[in-house]
Protein backbone atom coordinates (compact mmCIF):
# COMPACT_ATOMS: atom_id res chain seq x y z
CA MET A 1 45.30 136.42 131.22
CA ASP A 2 45.76 132.90 132.60
CA VAL A 3 47.53 130.38 130.34
CA ASN A 4 44.71 127.86 130.73
CA ARG A 5 42.16 130.49 129.66
CA GLU A 6 44.31 131.39 126.66
CA ARG A 7 44.55 127.74 125.62
CA THR A 8 40.79 127.29 126.03
CA LEU A 9 40.09 130.47 124.08
CA LEU A 10 42.42 129.38 121.28
CA GLY A 11 40.64 126.02 121.06
CA ILE A 12 37.21 127.69 120.95
CA VAL A 13 38.30 130.13 118.24
CA LEU A 14 39.85 127.39 116.09
CA TRP A 15 36.89 125.00 116.43
CA GLY A 16 34.46 127.88 115.80
CA ALA A 17 36.30 128.97 112.65
CA ALA A 18 36.49 125.37 111.42
CA ALA A 19 32.78 124.83 112.09
CA ILE A 20 31.83 128.02 110.25
CA SER A 21 34.11 127.25 107.30
CA ALA A 22 32.43 123.91 106.53
CA PRO A 23 29.05 125.34 105.39
CA VAL A 24 30.82 128.20 103.57
CA THR A 25 32.90 125.65 101.67
CA THR A 26 29.79 123.65 100.78
CA LEU A 27 28.03 126.81 99.57
CA MET A 28 31.04 127.77 97.42
CA VAL A 29 31.18 124.30 95.85
CA LEU A 30 27.46 124.34 95.03
CA ARG A 31 27.28 127.92 93.70
CA VAL A 32 30.66 128.64 92.15
CA GLY A 33 32.34 125.28 91.54
CA GLY A 34 35.69 124.94 89.85
CA LEU A 35 39.04 126.34 90.89
CA PRO A 36 37.98 129.01 93.44
CA THR A 37 36.51 126.34 95.71
CA LEU A 38 39.88 124.62 96.10
CA GLY A 39 41.24 127.54 98.12
CA VAL A 40 38.20 127.64 100.38
CA GLY A 41 38.32 123.86 100.78
CA ALA A 42 42.02 123.98 101.63
CA LEU A 43 41.34 126.69 104.21
CA SER A 44 38.62 124.55 105.78
CA VAL A 45 40.92 121.51 105.95
CA ALA A 46 43.70 123.67 107.43
CA LEU A 47 41.35 125.04 110.10
CA PHE A 48 40.16 121.56 111.09
CA GLY A 49 43.78 120.34 111.19
CA ALA A 50 44.81 123.27 113.38
CA ALA A 51 41.85 122.68 115.70
CA LEU A 52 42.73 118.99 116.07
CA LEU A 53 46.39 119.82 116.69
CA CYS A 54 45.43 122.45 119.28
CA THR A 55 43.18 119.95 121.06
CA HIS A 56 45.95 117.33 121.08
CA ILE A 57 48.54 119.77 122.44
CA ASN A 58 46.12 121.00 125.11
CA GLN A 59 45.50 117.42 126.24
CA GLN A 60 49.24 116.75 126.52
CA LEU A 61 49.76 119.97 128.49
CA ASP A 62 46.90 119.04 130.82
CA ASP A 63 48.53 115.66 131.43
CA LEU A 64 51.87 117.33 132.25
CA VAL A 65 50.21 119.79 134.62
CA GLN A 66 48.36 116.95 136.32
CA ASP A 67 51.67 115.09 136.76
CA ASP A 68 53.09 118.07 138.64
CA GLU A 69 49.99 118.43 140.84
CA LEU A 70 50.04 114.90 142.26
CA SER A 71 51.02 114.77 145.92
CA ASP A 72 53.71 112.45 147.26
CA GLU A 73 51.11 110.02 148.64
CA GLU A 74 49.30 109.89 145.29
CA TRP A 75 52.58 109.13 143.51
CA GLU A 76 53.44 106.37 145.97
CA THR A 77 50.03 104.72 145.65
CA HIS A 78 50.00 105.27 141.90
CA PHE A 79 53.26 103.39 141.38
CA ALA A 80 52.49 100.78 144.03
CA GLU A 81 49.36 99.62 142.15
CA GLU A 82 51.38 97.33 139.92
CA SER A 83 54.79 95.85 140.46
CA LEU A 84 57.59 97.30 138.38
CA GLN A 85 60.41 95.36 136.80
CA CYS A 86 62.88 97.84 138.32
CA SER A 87 62.39 99.73 141.55
CA GLY A 88 62.98 103.05 139.80
CA LEU A 89 64.10 106.48 140.87
CA ARG A 90 61.64 109.35 141.01
CA VAL A 91 63.13 112.63 139.78
CA LEU A 92 62.48 115.24 142.46
CA ARG A 93 64.50 118.12 141.00
CA ILE A 94 66.53 118.62 137.86
CA GLY A 95 69.50 120.91 138.35
CA GLU A 96 70.84 123.59 136.03
CA GLY A 97 73.02 122.05 133.32
CA SER A 98 71.58 118.56 133.82
CA PRO A 99 71.55 116.35 130.72
CA LEU A 100 68.01 115.34 131.76
CA LYS A 101 66.68 118.88 131.30
CA GLY A 102 64.30 118.99 128.35
CA HIS A 103 64.15 115.21 128.03
CA ILE A 104 62.45 114.05 131.23
CA SER A 105 60.00 115.89 133.45
CA GLU A 106 60.41 116.33 137.16
CA ARG A 107 58.40 113.77 139.17
CA ALA A 108 58.92 111.17 136.43
CA VAL A 109 60.29 107.74 137.32
CA ILE A 110 63.54 106.56 135.73
CA LEU A 111 63.42 102.81 135.24
CA LYS A 112 66.65 102.07 133.36
CA ILE A 113 69.72 103.87 132.15
CA ASN A 114 71.51 102.01 129.35
CA GLY A 115 69.85 98.77 130.48
CA VAL A 116 70.86 99.21 134.14
CA CYS A 117 68.16 99.47 136.82
CA PRO A 118 69.61 102.12 139.16
CA VAL A 119 68.65 101.93 142.82
CA THR A 120 70.54 105.03 143.93
CA ALA A 121 71.60 108.31 142.36
CA ASP A 122 75.20 107.08 142.41
CA GLU A 123 74.25 103.99 140.38
CA ALA A 124 72.33 106.19 137.96
CA ASN A 125 75.38 108.41 137.47
CA HIS A 126 77.69 105.41 137.00
CA ALA A 127 75.34 103.92 134.38
CA LEU A 128 76.06 106.88 132.10
CA VAL A 129 78.54 106.41 129.29
CA GLU A 130 80.29 108.97 127.12
CA GLY A 131 78.14 109.73 124.09
CA ARG A 132 74.56 108.63 123.65
CA ASN A 133 72.66 107.24 126.65
CA GLU A 134 69.23 105.61 126.59
CA ILE A 135 66.93 106.29 129.54
CA GLU A 136 63.70 104.36 130.03
CA TRP A 137 61.23 106.34 132.14
CA MET A 138 57.53 106.86 132.73
CA GLY A 139 55.23 109.62 133.87
CA ARG A 140 51.82 109.57 135.52
CA ASN A 141 50.16 107.62 132.72
CA ARG A 142 52.57 104.69 133.28
CA LYS A 143 53.46 104.50 129.60
CA PRO A 144 57.09 103.53 129.19
CA LEU A 145 59.01 106.23 127.36
CA VAL A 146 62.56 106.39 126.10
CA ALA A 147 64.75 109.48 126.16
CA HIS A 148 68.17 109.78 124.60
CA ILE A 149 70.71 112.10 126.18
CA THR A 150 74.28 112.80 125.19
CA THR A 151 77.14 113.20 127.65
CA GLN A 152 80.67 114.30 126.85
CA GLY A 153 83.97 113.62 128.54
CA ASN A 154 83.65 113.04 132.26
CA GLU A 155 80.03 114.24 132.50
CA HIS A 156 78.88 111.37 134.64
CA ASP A 157 76.52 113.35 136.83
CA LEU A 158 72.81 113.74 136.12
CA LEU A 159 72.69 116.83 138.37
CA ALA A 160 69.32 115.78 139.75
CA GLN A 161 67.80 114.85 143.09
CA PHE A 162 66.10 111.45 143.25
CA GLU A 163 63.88 109.45 145.53
CA GLN A 164 63.99 105.65 145.45
CA LEU A 165 60.69 103.88 144.85
CA ASN A 166 60.08 100.42 146.21
CA PRO A 167 57.64 98.39 144.13
CA SER A 168 55.41 95.73 145.57
CA PRO A 169 56.87 92.24 145.09
CA ALA A 170 56.15 90.62 141.73
CA THR A 171 53.63 87.81 141.85
């Protein structure tokens, strides 16, 4: 079964169970009252919470999938709409053992590393320090995000392939 179908099915099941539990909870409160209704009420609240969480997670996954599906031209026009403070580096591929893995998605744009606006991969690697590094980046939604990665010893290589982005001049 397709992952998208599974996610949709999970959402339908959770919202259906939550919708059915609301009238059952009301009926229990009106007929029985007292302590037994607390369990049914808690179940109803838990189902609605799970349904909301499932919907939120599905929306985030849809956004990530959409990020990956944008073509090169769409990315260029998307980031050229507004001028950026830094030109940025688009992450094309993240290599095995990269400190970026799990912190930043491929096709994201790195704006700053430890306050430095890297223009090349070499500058990005030289901006790394031993220990904790702060990386400002953004995805398709253009929301600035911050990732923290840790490097040890002489690990001054992001092990990633980048493409330089040229913003339109600031006005």
